[in-house]
Amino acid sequence: MADSAQLIAHLLRRAGFGVGPDEQAAFGGLSYAQAVDRLVNYDAIPDAVDTHIGQAGYLGTTSNGPFSPNTVETDAQQRWLFRMVHSQRPLQEKMTLFWHNYFATGFDKIAGVVTATHATRLMAGKASEDPVGQRGQIEMFRANALGSLRDLLIQVTIDPAMLIWLDGDTNTKAQPQENFGRELMELFSRGVGYYTESDVYAAARVFTGVNLQTNGDVRTPTVSFGWIYRANQHDTASKTFSFPIYPDGGKTIPARSASVGTQDAIDLIDALAYHPETARRVARKLYDFFVSETITPAQADIDALANIYLQNGTQIKPVLQAIFMAPQFQDQAMHFTRYAWPVEFVVRALKEVGWTGYSAASALGPLSSMGQQLLEPPNVAGWVLGQSWFSTGAMLTRMNWASNLAANQQFRIAAAAAGAKSSPTALVDFLTSRLTTDLDPAVRADLITYASAGGVWTGSDTQLRAKGAGIVHLILGSAAYQFV
Amino acid sequence: MSLTRRTFIKNGVAAFTVTLAVPRFVSDLAHAQGPVSRNLIVLDLSGGNDGLSLLVPYLDPFYYSRRPTLGIPAGTVLPIGSDTSGKALGLHPKLTGLQGIFNDGRLAFLQRVGYANSSRSHFFGTDIWSTANPGNSTGSGWVGRYLSTIAPPLDPLVAWNTTGDTPHMLQSSSVAVASIPSVSAYAFQSPTGGAESALERTAATSIASHIPVDKPQVAFVSTTVQSALATLDRVASVGQYAPSVTYPNNGFGQALRAVAGAMAKGTGTKVFWVQTGGFDTHASQDTIADNGAYVKLMVTLNDGLTALYNDLKNQGLLSNTLLLSFSEFGRRITENGSRGTDHGAASVMFAMGGGVRGGLYGTSADLSPDPKNPTLENAAGDVTFETDFRSAYAKVLDNWLGADSVAVLGGNFRKSGIEFV
């Protein structure tokens, strides 16, 4: 069994983005159970992270004009990275990222329809900072990060970004549009193999008339977007599915008058959210994300989580509590075994190496080359996880970004390591203790060989900067560091 | 420390072999792997290409009646003749370069390719086309399996992916794929530079040589680092490539430029992977206007492939090259209310290269909405396949790559009448 500090660090890498000075302060004196409680019940902690953007001592941001995360995509990406580094509610940011991947919606298509400015609003706009209170999809996930999947499915169905992304805005009675209905069943609930083509056609008809509402002129900053139900575009005929829609086993959504046609969608979503296959699928997704993506879980473990989900009205919070308290999660053999997503790698490195004088903007291009551009998942199925992050090109990008960060932070690294300048070995041991990872002794030997090479060790400032930055680069670019 | 692959590869993607015998420049090893230096470029038109807008049955009245806004006017298509059923076909108006290559006899279209009960899921469909196995699409890719048949040791540049993620089609349990989305960024950097950079590279190489037997995930990444470091210099040489034509300044064009550069610099690469996306045209597909969504897709496709063809021809490399396109499914025949098309079934593939026997293979569908129309399915909503996609793969494996298609595809899919290569 790992000691409490190691276990909490593991928890913070998985349920957050790692351990920096802020986490050390906040979680330092807590028991493991208290740490889980603090993470999960984050509503008790003020959501004040955004107030620190632009302040000294925090991760920087760089913008072409005034920093405008509600209307400029790269600023929105920077704000999200900032939150991941500095939020006092790390699990909220982690689950927002989870939902962004689960309901993967891409910025470009939306920008093509409503312009990049409004696409940023629809993806990441913060209602309290918007002239007409427009809230973006990411903010919606953030507000419902641990809430019920049923409510999320309803919210996603009428989310303006999603209505554009999966073409719901053009779903009409005469020509039902299948895109959303298909992905709702394939990706957002039951999964491939648990629906038929005729279910797709029926689902498309369920959502006929649920369209995008644009209030105002898209050329103005005050246009707002919402959803509208066009009763005259709703297919009122009955819709029969291959699986039960109602508790009595009924598979047919009855014909009903157009005026109450949105009930079709509610009936279908209720059925999907509470279907046992959805419960197992969500449980497995959360298990893979938090516990292990490489070990096939016992069916009983997935069923237990699925039951918690079903018994709690599809709420996610109780499922997460159960996961974090489970021995399977805490098992030391699981530590440092999940392939870090690019944003996890970058944010953790910033937390452990330092961020003062570094701009989030400097990470955006490299993140894209590592395979993860926030707000731009490759398609509606989200990013391909695990080993797929580690092509040769993407790994080189991680190594080269590590070099960039180490160069940027070399004075601070050297200053922090001043007490360890007595020998190459002392320097290596100081830096490996700071950059937590499961480092092979042979790697430590390589680092010491590197630190000793190229001249007599004097411990001069110049040498400390070069070797300190070099060691940080090598650790961050090592295979072992690519795991959370 | 040296161990065989099998000890650390569990399931899924192959890591790189630990004992790399990497020649520094022109790959003697690659040449030693076979007398023929033929290569295959796989082109993924991702999103589900609308074959009826690429290869247009411009005399079929149902094409126009079922596509009132998407039907491309007959007077604007680029006629390329008729298929064996007598159906007149023309290329999308923007495919002028491809028309020239067709007229050179170096471009072949294979019509109505697919499989029974075609998946309409992007992801499942891509998996099926990748594995060549509609029954179980979770295993290795068919190109990956072909690579596995090449006698080891394999050069780490034997397969060159121009995108970020290793495509499923190239994955196997024993051969790793180099992913090189940008040749210029494929380099080793150092925070300090100078002499320190060389010391760091030595250290990074040593660190990556420790393969923990009990940590398969770390072993996997370590071998990725090894391979990246081992291929840096040769990839850098491709960055020096001076093409004979100007490639379009977009992702697809630059990927094709890198492919030609790798061939010209003799990396010995057997398989390249290129991709151009945006084919999921559910709404506002616009096949006609100059800024239309599908029109732009065709411009990107035409300009990139024409540049590649001309460059390889100028360099004397065309005879070694075969490009094969695929897409995860075709699209519905009747346009939808969003002036787009939904996910469909069978579609068109094409092959381009010096060994290609150009022409029109297979027959076009009859687009009559009669539910009994045998060339259509799904209540005459979709095109029914005539040629199993694995038959196209078999032709490439047997006739071009010199492999045994039965072994690679797990069955005999050989078919006569489609001798496009």
PDB file of C-alpha atoms in Angstrom, chain B residues 43-50 125-126 129 279 325-330 347-349:
ATOM      1  CA  LEU B  43      -5.143   7.943 -49.418  1.00  0.00           C
ATOM      2  CA  ASP B  44      -7.905   8.271 -46.830  1.00  0.00           C
ATOM      3  CA  LEU B  45     -10.782  10.517 -47.915  1.00  0.00           C
ATOM      4  CA  SER B  46     -12.129  10.738 -44.412  1.00  0.00           C
ATOM      5  CA  GLY B  47     -15.732  11.459 -43.576  1.00  0.00           C
ATOM      6  CA  GLY B  48     -17.429   9.314 -46.217  1.00  0.00           C
ATOM      7  CA  ASN B  49     -16.910  10.500 -49.772  1.00  0.00           C
ATOM      8  CA  ASP B  50     -19.898  11.128 -52.003  1.00  0.00           C
ATOM      9  CA  GLY B 125     -16.791   1.828 -40.973  1.00  0.00           C
ATOM     10  CA  THR B 126     -13.185   3.031 -40.822  1.00  0.00           C
ATOM     11  CA  TRP B 129     -12.008  -0.783 -44.114  1.00  0.00           C
ATOM     12  CA  PHE B 279     -16.058  14.585 -46.706  1.00  0.00           C
ATOM     13  CA  SER B 325      -7.885   5.804 -52.227  1.00  0.00           C
ATOM     14  CA  PHE B 326     -10.633   4.731 -49.886  1.00  0.00           C
ATOM     15  CA  SER B 327     -13.348   6.266 -47.767  1.00  0.00           C
ATOM     16  CA  GLU B 328     -15.282   4.681 -44.896  1.00  0.00           C
ATOM     17  CA  PHE B 329     -18.575   4.679 -46.796  1.00  0.00           C
ATOM     18  CA  GLY B 330     -20.411   6.379 -49.615  1.00  0.00           C
ATOM     19  CA  SER B 347     -18.818   4.089 -53.284  1.00  0.00           C
ATOM     20  CA  VAL B 348     -15.921   4.576 -55.681  1.00  0.00           C
ATOM     21  CA  MET B 349     -12.212   3.898 -55.141  1.00  0.00           C
TER      22      MET B 349
END
